[in-house]
Every structure is written in C-alpha cells, then in structure tokens.
Tab-separated table of C-alpha atoms and ligand atoms in Angstrom:
chain	number	residue	atom	x	y	z
A	22	MET	CA	10.466	22.885	-6.775
A	23	ASN	CA	14.040	22.205	-5.686
A	24	LYS	CA	13.721	18.485	-6.440
A	25	LYS	CA	14.864	16.719	-9.603
A	26	SER	CA	12.073	15.618	-11.901
A	27	VAL	CA	11.798	12.709	-14.297
A	28	LYS	CA	12.739	15.159	-17.061
A	29	ASN	CA	16.142	15.809	-15.464
A	30	VAL	CA	17.362	12.198	-15.767
A	31	GLU	CA	18.045	9.625	-18.482
A	32	VAL	CA	15.258	7.033	-18.672
A	33	ARG	CA	15.618	5.363	-22.081
A	34	GLY	CA	15.870	1.574	-21.797
A	35	LYS	CA	15.799	1.781	-18.008
A	36	ARG	CA	13.521	-0.083	-15.627
A	37	VAL	CA	11.704	2.712	-13.833
A	38	LEU	CA	9.643	2.100	-10.685
A	39	VAL	CA	6.880	4.714	-10.527
A	40	ARG	CA	4.901	5.144	-7.289
A	41	VAL	CA	1.444	6.374	-8.245
A	42	ASP	CA	-1.647	6.937	-6.108
A	43	PHE	CA	-4.280	4.688	-7.663
A	44	ASN	CA	-6.296	4.657	-4.433
A	45	VAL	CA	-9.555	5.267	-6.300
A	46	PRO	CA	-13.150	4.794	-5.118
A	47	LEU	CA	-14.842	1.535	-6.212
A	48	ASP	CA	-18.513	0.553	-5.991
A	49	GLU	CA	-19.782	-2.826	-4.762
A	50	GLN	CA	-19.192	-4.420	-8.179
A	51	ARG	CA	-15.620	-3.085	-8.028
A	52	HIS	CA	-16.240	-0.550	-10.788
A	53	ILE	CA	-14.169	2.620	-10.512
A	54	THR	CA	-16.525	5.503	-9.672
A	55	ASP	CA	-13.958	8.280	-10.126
A	56	ASP	CA	-10.822	7.800	-12.233
A	57	THR	CA	-9.374	11.300	-11.662
A	58	ARG	CA	-6.260	9.956	-9.966
A	59	ILE	CA	-5.576	7.522	-12.823
A	60	ARG	CA	-5.986	10.281	-15.427
A	61	ALA	CA	-3.758	12.594	-13.394
A	62	SER	CA	-0.911	10.061	-13.567
A	63	LEU	CA	-1.025	9.761	-17.378
A	64	PRO	CA	1.448	12.571	-18.236
A	65	THR	CA	4.282	10.858	-16.332
A	66	ILE	CA	3.456	7.389	-17.665
A	67	GLN	CA	3.086	8.631	-21.247
A	68	TYR	CA	6.333	10.575	-21.000
A	69	LEU	CA	8.188	7.458	-19.842
A	70	VAL	CA	6.590	5.318	-22.564
A	71	GLN	CA	7.538	7.836	-25.261
A	72	GLU	CA	11.086	8.014	-23.935
A	73	GLY	CA	11.406	4.218	-24.179
A	74	ALA	CA	11.547	3.396	-20.461
A	75	ARG	CA	10.248	0.116	-19.013
A	76	VAL	CA	7.533	1.341	-16.692
A	77	ILE	CA	6.791	-0.509	-13.442
A	78	LEU	CA	3.885	1.067	-11.550
A	79	ALA	CA	3.313	0.569	-7.811
A	80	SER	CA	0.340	1.720	-5.756
A	81	HIS	CA	-1.820	0.947	-2.772
A	82	LEU	CA	-5.599	0.617	-2.893
A	83	GLY	CA	-7.594	0.972	0.302
A	84	ARG	CA	-6.433	-0.399	3.624
A	85	PRO	CA	-6.138	-4.204	3.316
A	86	LYS	CA	-4.172	-4.344	6.601
A	87	GLY	CA	-1.085	-6.142	5.320
A	88	GLN	CA	-2.956	-9.161	3.894
A	89	ALA	CA	-3.499	-10.187	0.258
A	90	ASN	CA	-7.224	-9.698	-0.348
A	91	PRO	CA	-8.918	-9.860	-3.771
A	92	SER	CA	-11.365	-7.113	-2.733
A	93	TYR	CA	-8.400	-4.725	-2.791
A	94	SER	CA	-6.789	-5.974	-6.005
A	95	LEU	CA	-5.622	-3.342	-8.496
A	96	GLU	CA	-7.115	-5.396	-11.326
A	97	PRO	CA	-9.887	-2.864	-12.196
A	98	VAL	CA	-7.225	-0.155	-12.269
A	99	ALA	CA	-5.027	-2.110	-14.722
A	100	LYS	CA	-8.054	-2.439	-17.006
A	101	ARG	CA	-8.965	1.247	-16.823
A	102	LEU	CA	-5.366	2.346	-17.286
A	103	SER	CA	-5.030	0.128	-20.386
A	104	GLU	CA	-8.082	1.877	-21.880
A	105	LEU	CA	-6.792	5.357	-21.047
A	106	LEU	CA	-3.272	4.683	-22.345
A	107	GLY	CA	-4.442	2.768	-25.403
A	108	GLN	CA	-1.922	0.029	-24.673
A	109	ASN	CA	-1.962	-3.104	-22.583
A	110	VAL	CA	-1.031	-2.776	-18.907
A	111	SER	CA	-0.483	-6.183	-17.351
A	112	LEU	CA	-0.898	-6.798	-13.629
A	113	ALA	CA	1.818	-8.728	-11.758
A	114	GLY	CA	0.378	-11.090	-9.119
A	115	ASP	CA	2.483	-9.494	-6.378
A	116	CYS	CA	4.659	-6.418	-5.948
A	117	VAL	CA	7.761	-8.377	-4.836
A	118	GLY	CA	9.168	-11.923	-5.174
A	119	ASP	CA	8.947	-14.217	-8.195
A	120	PRO	CA	5.665	-12.890	-9.681
A	121	ALA	CA	7.063	-9.361	-9.760
A	122	MET	CA	10.571	-10.328	-10.944
A	123	GLU	CA	9.248	-12.552	-13.720
A	124	ALA	CA	6.843	-9.884	-14.982
A	125	VAL	CA	9.597	-7.256	-14.943
A	126	SER	CA	12.057	-9.540	-16.772
A	127	THR	CA	9.779	-9.787	-19.826
A	128	LEU	CA	9.102	-6.038	-19.981
A	129	GLN	CA	10.259	-4.324	-23.214
A	130	ASP	CA	11.123	-0.648	-23.732
A	131	GLY	CA	7.897	1.414	-23.769
A	132	GLN	CA	5.821	-1.272	-22.025
A	133	VAL	CA	3.888	-0.744	-18.788
A	134	LEU	CA	3.430	-3.150	-15.890
A	135	LEU	CA	1.331	-2.598	-12.769
A	136	LEU	CA	2.405	-4.364	-9.573
A	137	GLU	CA	-0.301	-5.714	-7.259
A	138	ASN	CA	-1.314	-3.650	-4.186
A	139	VAL	CA	1.778	-2.834	-2.089
A	140	ARG	CA	-0.371	-2.889	1.081
A	141	PHE	CA	-0.843	-6.671	0.707
A	142	HIS	CA	2.416	-6.687	2.710
A	143	ALA	CA	2.460	-5.355	6.268
A	144	GLU	CA	6.056	-4.242	5.648
A	145	GLU	CA	4.858	-1.492	3.305
A	146	GLU	CA	3.270	0.710	5.969
A	147	LYS	CA	6.027	-0.142	8.455
A	148	ASN	CA	8.539	1.215	5.945
A	149	ASP	CA	10.492	-2.019	6.378
A	150	LEU	CA	13.840	-1.534	4.687
A	151	ALA	CA	14.305	-5.149	3.561
A	152	PHE	CA	10.944	-4.941	1.794
A	153	ALA	CA	11.828	-1.529	0.342
A	154	ARG	CA	15.111	-2.973	-0.977
A	155	GLU	CA	13.220	-5.829	-2.652
A	156	LEU	CA	10.891	-3.356	-4.353
A	157	ALA	CA	13.810	-1.158	-5.374
A	158	SER	CA	15.685	-4.177	-6.811
A	159	LEU	CA	13.066	-4.339	-9.591
A	160	ALA	CA	14.294	-1.055	-11.088
A	161	GLU	CA	17.203	1.300	-11.725
A	162	LEU	CA	15.322	4.534	-11.073
A	163	PHE	CA	12.448	5.543	-8.777
A	164	VAL	CA	9.900	8.177	-9.738
A	165	ASN	CA	7.421	9.336	-7.099
A	166	ASP	CA	4.248	10.647	-8.706
A	167	ALA	CA	1.941	9.784	-5.783
A	168	PHE	CA	1.222	13.218	-4.321
A	169	GLY	CA	-1.875	11.785	-2.592
A	170	THR	CA	0.363	9.466	-0.569
A	171	ALA	CA	3.318	11.821	-0.109
A	172	HIS	CA	2.392	12.391	3.563
A	173	ARG	CA	3.066	8.701	4.290
A	174	ALA	CA	6.632	7.495	4.973
A	175	HIS	CA	6.077	4.000	3.628
A	176	ALA	CA	8.395	1.521	1.893
A	177	SER	CA	7.136	2.413	-1.593
A	178	THR	CA	7.243	6.191	-1.004
A	179	GLU	CA	10.266	6.689	1.242
A	180	GLY	CA	12.076	3.383	1.876
A	181	VAL	CA	12.915	2.721	-1.787
A	182	THR	CA	14.719	6.062	-2.086
A	183	HIS	CA	17.531	4.630	0.070
A	184	TYR	CA	18.413	2.145	-2.658
A	185	ILE	CA	17.963	3.722	-6.111
A	186	PRO	CA	18.035	7.324	-7.396
A	187	ALA	CA	14.694	8.990	-6.730
A	188	VAL	CA	13.063	11.882	-8.613
A	189	ALA	CA	9.628	13.512	-8.827
A	190	GLY	CA	6.990	12.660	-11.421
A	191	LEU	CA	5.165	15.349	-13.379
A	192	LEU	CA	1.996	15.241	-11.240
A	193	MET	CA	4.024	15.451	-8.038
A	194	GLN	CA	5.929	18.405	-9.470
A	195	LYS	CA	2.722	20.188	-10.516
A	196	GLU	CA	1.001	19.686	-7.161
A	197	VAL	CA	3.986	20.851	-5.123
A	198	GLU	CA	4.611	23.846	-7.389
A	199	PHE	CA	1.011	25.081	-7.460
A	200	MET	CA	0.451	24.785	-3.746
A	201	GLY	CA	3.976	25.813	-2.796
A	202	ASN	CA	3.874	28.958	-4.963
A	203	ALA	CA	0.442	29.892	-3.638
A	204	LEU	CA	1.626	29.601	-0.058
A	205	GLU	CA	5.066	31.160	-0.461
A	206	ARG	CA	4.635	33.707	-3.241
A	207	PRO	CA	0.918	34.461	-3.480
A	208	GLU	CA	-0.427	37.229	-5.633
A	209	ARG	CA	-2.538	39.310	-3.251
A	210	PRO	CA	-5.215	39.548	-2.064
A	211	PHE	CA	-4.785	35.931	-0.958
A	212	VAL	CA	-8.044	34.389	0.260
A	213	ALA	CA	-8.419	30.960	1.885
A	214	ILE	CA	-11.790	29.258	2.284
A	215	ILE	CA	-11.975	26.513	4.870
A	216	GLY	CA	-15.115	24.466	5.377
A	217	GLY	CA	-16.202	20.908	5.985
A	218	ALA	CA	-17.279	19.137	9.093
A	219	LYS	CA	-14.808	19.581	11.913
A	220	VAL	CA	-12.472	22.237	13.273
A	221	SER	CA	-10.334	19.522	14.852
A	222	ASP	CA	-9.360	18.161	11.401
A	223	LYS	CA	-8.114	21.526	10.199
A	224	ILE	CA	-6.641	23.359	13.204
A	225	GLY	CA	-3.118	23.103	11.800
A	226	VAL	CA	-4.289	24.365	8.416
A	227	ILE	CA	-6.052	27.393	9.919
A	228	GLU	CA	-3.034	28.170	12.125
A	229	ASN	CA	-0.654	28.064	9.166
A	230	LEU	CA	-2.932	29.993	6.802
A	231	LEU	CA	-3.357	32.780	9.361
A	232	GLU	CA	0.355	33.465	8.858
A	233	LYS	CA	-0.069	33.852	5.105
A	234	VAL	CA	-3.492	35.014	3.903
A	235	ASP	CA	-5.203	38.388	3.733
A	236	VAL	CA	-8.701	36.963	4.180
A	237	LEU	CA	-9.805	33.715	5.821
A	238	ILE	CA	-13.359	32.573	5.121
A	239	ILE	CA	-14.783	29.862	7.379
A	240	GLY	CA	-18.008	28.037	6.499
A	241	GLY	CA	-19.538	24.565	6.786
A	242	GLY	CA	-20.113	22.650	9.992
A	243	MET	CA	-16.852	23.901	11.475
A	244	ALA	CA	-18.139	27.503	11.414
A	245	ASN	CA	-20.560	26.622	14.241
A	246	THR	CA	-17.724	26.246	16.717
A	247	PHE	CA	-16.511	29.735	15.747
A	248	LEU	CA	-20.054	31.163	16.004
A	249	LYS	CA	-20.298	29.718	19.509
A	250	ALA	CA	-16.937	31.323	20.294
A	251	GLN	CA	-18.439	34.646	19.169
A	252	GLY	CA	-21.242	34.141	21.696
A	253	PHE	CA	-24.035	32.889	19.390
A	254	LYS	CA	-26.265	29.939	20.257
A	255	VAL	CA	-26.052	27.182	17.652
A	256	GLY	CA	-28.883	24.865	18.782
A	257	LYS	CA	-28.494	21.274	17.577
A	258	SER	CA	-25.827	22.177	14.985
A	259	LEU	CA	-22.659	20.129	14.694
A	260	LEU	CA	-20.439	21.644	17.381
A	261	GLU	CA	-17.117	20.783	18.963
A	262	GLU	CA	-17.647	22.176	22.440
A	263	GLU	CA	-14.070	21.409	23.515
A	264	LYS	CA	-12.730	23.471	20.594
A	265	VAL	CA	-14.672	26.673	21.388
A	266	GLU	CA	-11.775	28.050	23.435
A	267	LEU	CA	-9.366	27.333	20.593
A	268	ALA	CA	-11.729	29.028	18.133
A	269	LYS	CA	-11.623	32.125	20.373
A	270	GLN	CA	-7.831	32.057	20.246
A	271	LEU	CA	-7.866	31.732	16.463
A	272	ILE	CA	-10.242	34.703	16.187
A	273	GLU	CA	-7.788	36.682	18.335
A	274	LYS	CA	-4.823	35.507	16.278
A	275	ALA	CA	-6.548	36.672	13.078
A	276	LYS	CA	-6.978	40.135	14.646
A	277	ARG	CA	-3.337	40.250	15.735
A	278	LYS	CA	-2.114	39.235	12.295
A	279	GLY	CA	-4.380	41.705	10.509
A	280	VAL	CA	-6.193	38.872	8.704
A	281	THR	CA	-9.820	39.576	7.809
A	282	LEU	CA	-11.812	36.662	9.221
A	283	GLU	CA	-15.162	36.084	7.537
A	284	LEU	CA	-17.676	33.914	9.395
A	285	PRO	CA	-21.290	33.295	8.354
A	286	ILE	CA	-23.761	36.041	9.243
A	287	ASP	CA	-26.775	33.933	8.330
A	288	VAL	CA	-27.392	30.191	8.019
A	289	VAL	CA	-29.906	27.733	6.587
A	290	VAL	CA	-31.411	25.774	9.478
A	291	ALA	CA	-33.582	22.648	9.701
A	292	HIS	CA	-34.912	20.448	12.505
A	293	ALA	CA	-33.336	17.292	11.100
A	294	PHE	CA	-30.280	16.196	9.104
A	295	GLU	CA	-32.433	15.114	6.161
A	296	ALA	CA	-32.511	15.980	2.474
A	297	ASN	CA	-36.187	16.971	2.501
A	298	ALA	CA	-36.313	18.543	5.967
A	299	PRO	CA	-38.230	21.864	5.965
A	300	HIS	CA	-35.690	24.685	6.283
A	301	ARG	CA	-35.400	28.453	6.661
A	302	THR	CA	-32.652	31.050	6.504
A	303	VAL	CA	-31.987	32.977	9.714
A	304	SER	CA	-29.439	35.393	11.092
A	305	VAL	CA	-26.789	33.631	13.199
A	306	SER	CA	-28.330	35.311	16.263
A	307	GLU	CA	-31.672	33.572	15.673
A	308	ILE	CA	-30.829	29.850	15.641
A	309	GLN	CA	-33.391	28.091	17.858
A	310	GLU	CA	-32.518	25.344	20.347
A	311	ASP	CA	-34.113	22.615	18.216
A	312	GLU	CA	-32.558	23.790	14.923
A	313	MET	CA	-29.312	22.889	13.190
A	314	ALA	CA	-27.334	24.954	10.683
A	315	LEU	CA	-26.753	22.933	7.513
A	316	ASP	CA	-25.577	25.612	5.086
A	317	ILE	CA	-24.450	29.224	5.042
A	318	GLY	CA	-27.251	31.662	4.196
A	319	SER	CA	-27.485	33.782	1.043
A	320	ALA	CA	-26.263	36.963	2.775
A	321	SER	CA	-23.116	35.128	3.925
A	322	ALA	CA	-22.638	33.608	0.473
A	323	GLU	CA	-22.862	37.062	-1.152
A	324	ARG	CA	-20.452	38.505	1.402
A	325	PHE	CA	-17.967	35.689	0.791
A	326	ALA	CA	-18.425	36.094	-2.992
A	327	ALA	CA	-17.634	39.817	-2.697
A	328	ARG	CA	-14.368	38.985	-0.909
A	329	LEU	CA	-13.544	36.460	-3.627
A	330	ALA	CA	-14.298	38.860	-6.480
A	331	THR	CA	-11.014	40.733	-5.982
A	332	ALA	CA	-8.889	37.751	-4.917
A	333	ARG	CA	-5.716	37.019	-6.929
A	334	THR	CA	-4.966	33.743	-5.130
A	335	VAL	CA	-7.566	31.401	-3.612
A	336	ILE	CA	-7.108	28.141	-1.727
A	337	TRP	CA	-10.300	26.237	-0.957
A	338	ASN	CA	-10.687	23.201	1.276
A	339	GLY	CA	-14.050	21.902	2.506
A	340	PRO	CA	-17.675	22.622	1.537
A	341	MET	CA	-19.804	25.447	2.985
A	342	GLY	CA	-22.663	23.134	3.939
A	343	VAL	CA	-24.127	19.677	3.497
A	344	PHE	CA	-23.750	20.002	-0.277
A	345	GLU	CA	-24.681	16.355	-0.840
A	346	MET	CA	-28.299	17.427	-0.161
A	347	ASP	CA	-29.631	19.921	-2.731
A	348	ALA	CA	-31.478	21.987	-0.121
A	349	PHE	CA	-28.156	22.699	1.629
A	350	ALA	CA	-25.865	23.002	-1.403
A	351	LYS	CA	-26.547	26.628	-2.363
A	352	GLY	CA	-23.827	28.201	-0.215
A	353	THR	CA	-21.184	25.856	-1.630
A	354	GLU	CA	-22.520	26.503	-5.129
A	355	ARG	CA	-22.344	30.280	-4.782
A	356	VAL	CA	-18.821	30.106	-3.390
A	357	ALA	CA	-17.758	27.691	-6.174
A	358	GLN	CA	-19.035	30.152	-8.792
A	359	ALA	CA	-17.291	33.063	-7.111
A	360	VAL	CA	-13.991	31.161	-6.967
A	361	ALA	CA	-14.337	30.155	-10.626
A	362	ALA	CA	-15.093	33.747	-11.665
A	363	CYS	CA	-12.368	35.553	-9.710
A	364	GLY	CA	-9.737	35.329	-12.443
A	365	GLY	CA	-6.882	34.660	-10.012
A	366	ILE	CA	-4.971	31.466	-9.231
A	367	THR	CA	-7.499	29.045	-7.717
A	368	ILE	CA	-6.556	25.823	-5.966
A	369	VAL	CA	-9.015	23.287	-4.611
A	370	GLY	CA	-7.805	20.731	-2.055
A	371	GLY	CA	-8.944	17.110	-2.349
A	372	GLY	CA	-11.870	15.111	-1.052
A	373	ASP	CA	-15.319	16.625	-0.668
A	374	SER	CA	-14.310	20.059	-1.939
A	375	VAL	CA	-13.375	18.488	-5.267
A	376	ALA	CA	-16.618	16.494	-5.351
A	377	ALA	CA	-18.477	19.768	-4.702
A	378	VAL	CA	-16.661	21.625	-7.475
A	379	GLU	CA	-17.427	18.780	-9.859
A	380	LYS	CA	-21.080	18.668	-8.812
A	381	MET	CA	-21.280	22.420	-9.504
A	382	ASN	CA	-19.665	21.936	-12.963
A	383	VAL	CA	-16.899	24.451	-12.385
A	384	ALA	CA	-13.957	22.035	-12.098
A	385	ASP	CA	-12.499	23.069	-15.459
A	386	ARG	CA	-12.505	26.723	-14.396
A	387	MET	CA	-10.174	26.110	-11.451
A	388	THR	CA	-6.423	26.574	-11.938
A	389	HIS	CA	-5.537	23.431	-10.013
A	390	ILE	CA	-7.496	20.633	-8.390
A	391	SER	CA	-5.358	18.583	-6.069
A	392	THR	CA	-5.387	14.785	-6.136
A	393	GLY	CA	-4.407	14.786	-2.465
A	394	GLY	CA	-6.828	14.679	0.466
A	395	GLY	CA	-4.742	14.146	3.607
A	396	ALA	CA	-1.571	15.088	1.692
A	397	SER	CA	-2.930	18.467	0.590
A	398	LEU	CA	-4.078	19.219	4.145
A	399	GLU	CA	-0.615	18.422	5.519
A	400	PHE	CA	0.935	20.568	2.801
A	401	LEU	CA	-1.356	23.470	3.756
A	402	GLU	CA	-0.362	22.933	7.385
A	403	GLY	CA	3.208	23.630	6.307
A	404	LYS	CA	4.393	20.108	7.147
A	405	VAL	CA	7.225	18.427	5.282
A	406	LEU	CA	5.865	15.553	3.170
A	407	PRO	CA	8.235	12.580	3.568
A	408	GLY	CA	7.571	11.323	0.030
A	409	VAL	CA	8.803	14.649	-1.349
A	410	ALA	CA	11.625	15.242	1.121
A	411	ALA	CA	13.238	11.906	0.162
A	412	LEU	CA	13.684	12.861	-3.513
A	413	GLN	CA	17.005	14.085	-4.958
A	414	ASP	CA	17.638	17.812	-4.798
A	415	LYS	CA	18.399	19.703	-7.970
A	416	ALA	CA	22.118	20.191	-8.378
B	505	ATP	N1	-23.236	22.609	8.577
B	505	ATP	C1	-22.872	21.336	8.479
B	505	ATP	N2	-23.315	20.413	9.339
B	505	ATP	C2	-22.937	19.122	9.218
B	505	ATP	N3	-22.100	18.651	8.273
B	505	ATP	C3	-21.631	19.539	7.392
B	505	ATP	C4	-21.988	20.917	7.456
B	505	ATP	N4	-21.345	21.544	6.451
B	505	ATP	C5	-20.627	20.616	5.788
B	505	ATP	N5	-20.794	19.408	6.320
B	505	ATP	C6	-20.249	18.140	5.872
B	505	ATP	O1	-18.857	18.132	5.924
B	505	ATP	C7	-18.392	17.089	5.086
B	505	ATP	C8	-17.033	17.423	4.531
B	505	ATP	O2	-16.166	17.679	5.609
B	505	ATP	P1	-14.608	17.364	5.575
B	505	ATP	O3	-14.039	17.997	6.786
B	505	ATP	O4	-14.403	15.901	5.370
B	505	ATP	O5	-14.145	18.223	4.315
B	505	ATP	P2	-13.451	17.765	3.023
B	505	ATP	O6	-13.796	18.712	1.960
B	505	ATP	O7	-13.725	16.323	2.757
B	505	ATP	O8	-11.958	17.935	3.318
B	505	ATP	P3	-10.919	17.521	2.245
B	505	ATP	O9	-11.245	18.405	1.091
B	505	ATP	O10	-9.605	17.781	2.829
B	505	ATP	O11	-11.139	16.060	1.984
B	505	ATP	C9	-19.420	16.933	3.991
B	505	ATP	O12	-19.863	15.610	3.958
B	505	ATP	C10	-20.548	17.885	4.404
B	505	ATP	O13	-21.825	17.331	4.273
B	506	3PG	O1	-6.542	8.634	-0.449
B	506	3PG	C1	-5.582	9.092	0.180
B	506	3PG	O2	-5.668	10.096	0.926
B	506	3PG	C2	-4.239	8.462	-0.047
B	506	3PG	O3	-4.270	7.506	-1.056
B	506	3PG	C3	-3.652	7.903	1.234
B	506	3PG	O4	-4.407	6.836	1.716
B	506	3PG	P1	-4.312	6.434	3.259
B	506	3PG	O5	-5.002	7.522	4.038
B	506	3PG	O6	-5.006	5.087	3.370
B	506	3PG	O7	-2.861	6.346	3.624
C-alpha cells in the first residue's frame, strides 16, 4: 500500500484518534452477536497501547439518523473491548464537546477511551467540516482502521484528515494489501466466485472482475438471471427480469475477454421458500413453472470445485444458495470446502459469505476474511475508497 501506516509515525505520548468500525450486530437485549470487527481492531489498539499513545477510539453503530439514541449506544462495545484488551476502556458520553474533551484530558499514556457513536450527530454523515475539526481537535494524529466504513466520505473518516496528519491502521493496511494484491498481481489461475441474491447489487463487481480473472463462477439467486439470459426457464425463482439483457452482455463480455464463465448446470428446486419444503435436484433445463431454484445442484458444485482445485488466487463474495436453510446449504458448503482446500490465496468478502464460511467451519482455512461488506464490494468494483484516499502517501 502506498499509504503511511501507524508504524511509520511517532505515537508515544500522543493523543491518537483512531476511527474503527465497531458497527457490530446486536440482539434485542443489546448483546453483541458477532465481535469479529472488534477483534480485528485489536492489533492497532494494542500496538498503540504498547507504544504509550493515548488512544481515542471513534466509531458509528447502526443508523441512528443524526440523533442521540440509547439503542445505538456503543456501551456494549466498550464492555466487550475492555474484556478483549484486558484493560478498562471508558466510554465518553459524546464524541465532541465537553464530555469528549474532559474524558480526553484525563487520559494517560497507554490508556484507551471510546467516544460515543459519531452518528448521534447529523454532521457526521454530511462530512461537515466544522464537526470534523472539533473531532480532530481531540488529537494530534488520526489513524483510520475502519476498512468497513472506508467507502463513506464522512467527518470521522475523511473530514478529520484535513486537520491532523492521517495514516492507516494495521487492519486497514491488511485489508487493502490482501485485496489490492489479489486484484493487481494475482497468482494465476485467478478464480472469482460471485453469489448472493441480486445481480443488480454486484454488476460493477462482475464488470471489474471480468477484466482481471481467468474464471468467473456465478451461483446463488443471481445465477437465475444469467440462466434466463442463456434461454432457460427459471419458474418462480428469484429473477431480475430487467437485468436479463445486461446478463447477456456480461456473458458476451466474458467470451470477448477469454474469461471462462461457469454457471450452474443443475439446481435444487422447491415449491416454496421454506426450510422444510420438499425439494429435488434437476438440470437447469428442467425447472418447472411452479418451482424455484434455491441452491446449485451437486453436479454444478463438483464442476465449480474442479475449477477451484487448481486456483492460485480466489475471491469469493456471496453464497451459492439459501445457505441459512440446511436443505439449501450444500452448494455453498461444497464450494467453501473447495476454496479452503485449494492451497492458493483465498479472500472472502464480508456479509453473508463470511457467515457461510463460519457456518461451514472453514473460516480459519481462508487466507483473509474481510471485515468490509459494502466497502469490500466497492473495492472489488475498482472504486477509490475515500477513507483510504485521504490518508498520507508514503514519502
Ligand atoms: N437461489 C436463491 N434464491 C433466493 N435467495 C438466495 C438464493 N441464493 C442465495 N440467496 C440469498 O442471498 C442472500 C445473500 O445475498 P447478498 O447479495 O446479500 O450476498 P452477501 O454475501 O451478503 O454479499 P456480501 O458478502 O457482500 O455481504 C442470502 O440470504 C441467501 O439466502
Ligand atoms: O457495516 C458496514 O457495512 C459499515 O459499518 C458501514 O455502515 P453503513 O452502511 O451504515 O454506512
């Protein structure tokens, strides 16, 4: 990465504002149901603590629409982070103004403070510069470690960089390097697997990957639109009729670019979108009008696995079927195993793909699991992430 990292600057005794992405899922009792993002931020925080910096953490949680709202307080995160760090992390009542300034003024070297949700202020998402300056005034250095929010040009990700020196955190550096190297200098064969619900969410990703990969595998609900483009009937399956023409163009583009496009050849169909719906596996030419495809079939899964067996670089985003229901999880499971076994560099992009990999117990066999959902998609689309672009270049 051509950006300075926290290891390239002096931090001892300094007040360091660290933007993290602690936007974690909570249940109704406000218990954290997945603390991956908090764990992923530990290397940067621990490094700063060991180096004797005064660590001021800032994050958003959810979408409280610019209003202070206790349902979106970072309080459960402060508690969990204290446990993980083995040292107290206090929570300031606000991210700016007196509560923040007072909390920062008592901070000693090596101590950690978490500011309350930055989205309690409407100015955050507007990237209001007066608000950004107030945030920046708390510190002498800004470290952005929030890869998951790097696609947002907000006050705490972009605005603050106008006022104090800004460098990348260790998680940000790792994410950008893994995905950047895979896209720009892949060991070949380079195979991308794109799945999930909708083509419309991932058009940009498919377009960009067609410029880079050797093999593109498409599964999940979005494959139906491609099957329709190939002339198959898809019955009641999830389909984006208005994207069929685009799918045809993408199939053509793959041919032109010499990219091997792998679509399902068989699918698991049912009459209803239900966990215990009776189901059968059929060739893609045999889907009946009252049936819906909810997973790729075993022949497709084996074909995809064979492509993956020789891959040296794999990027995976989106499940192959409705993996939340056991009856329709087998395609995703087979692909997860094949990715884990390939022996190449394997990168899984956020959201449901990560949940799937965890459900299949192969997470620790992947080279890199991204903490970014929207951010990793935008990265794969080849877009510039404003939270990264704003950081200082290496000399
Ligand atoms: N054949 C299908 N029919 C209907 N829904 C499907 C089908 N295959 C997969 N899905 C659903 O798609 C959803 C995931 O789609 P989505 O596009 O959000 O992918 P994602 O993995 O979350 O993307 P990201 O990894 O970027 O967050 C899952 O909930 C899954 O049940
Ligand atoms: O979870 C995410 O994708 C990030 O934290 C960004 O959240 P947002 O989509 O609410 O901006």
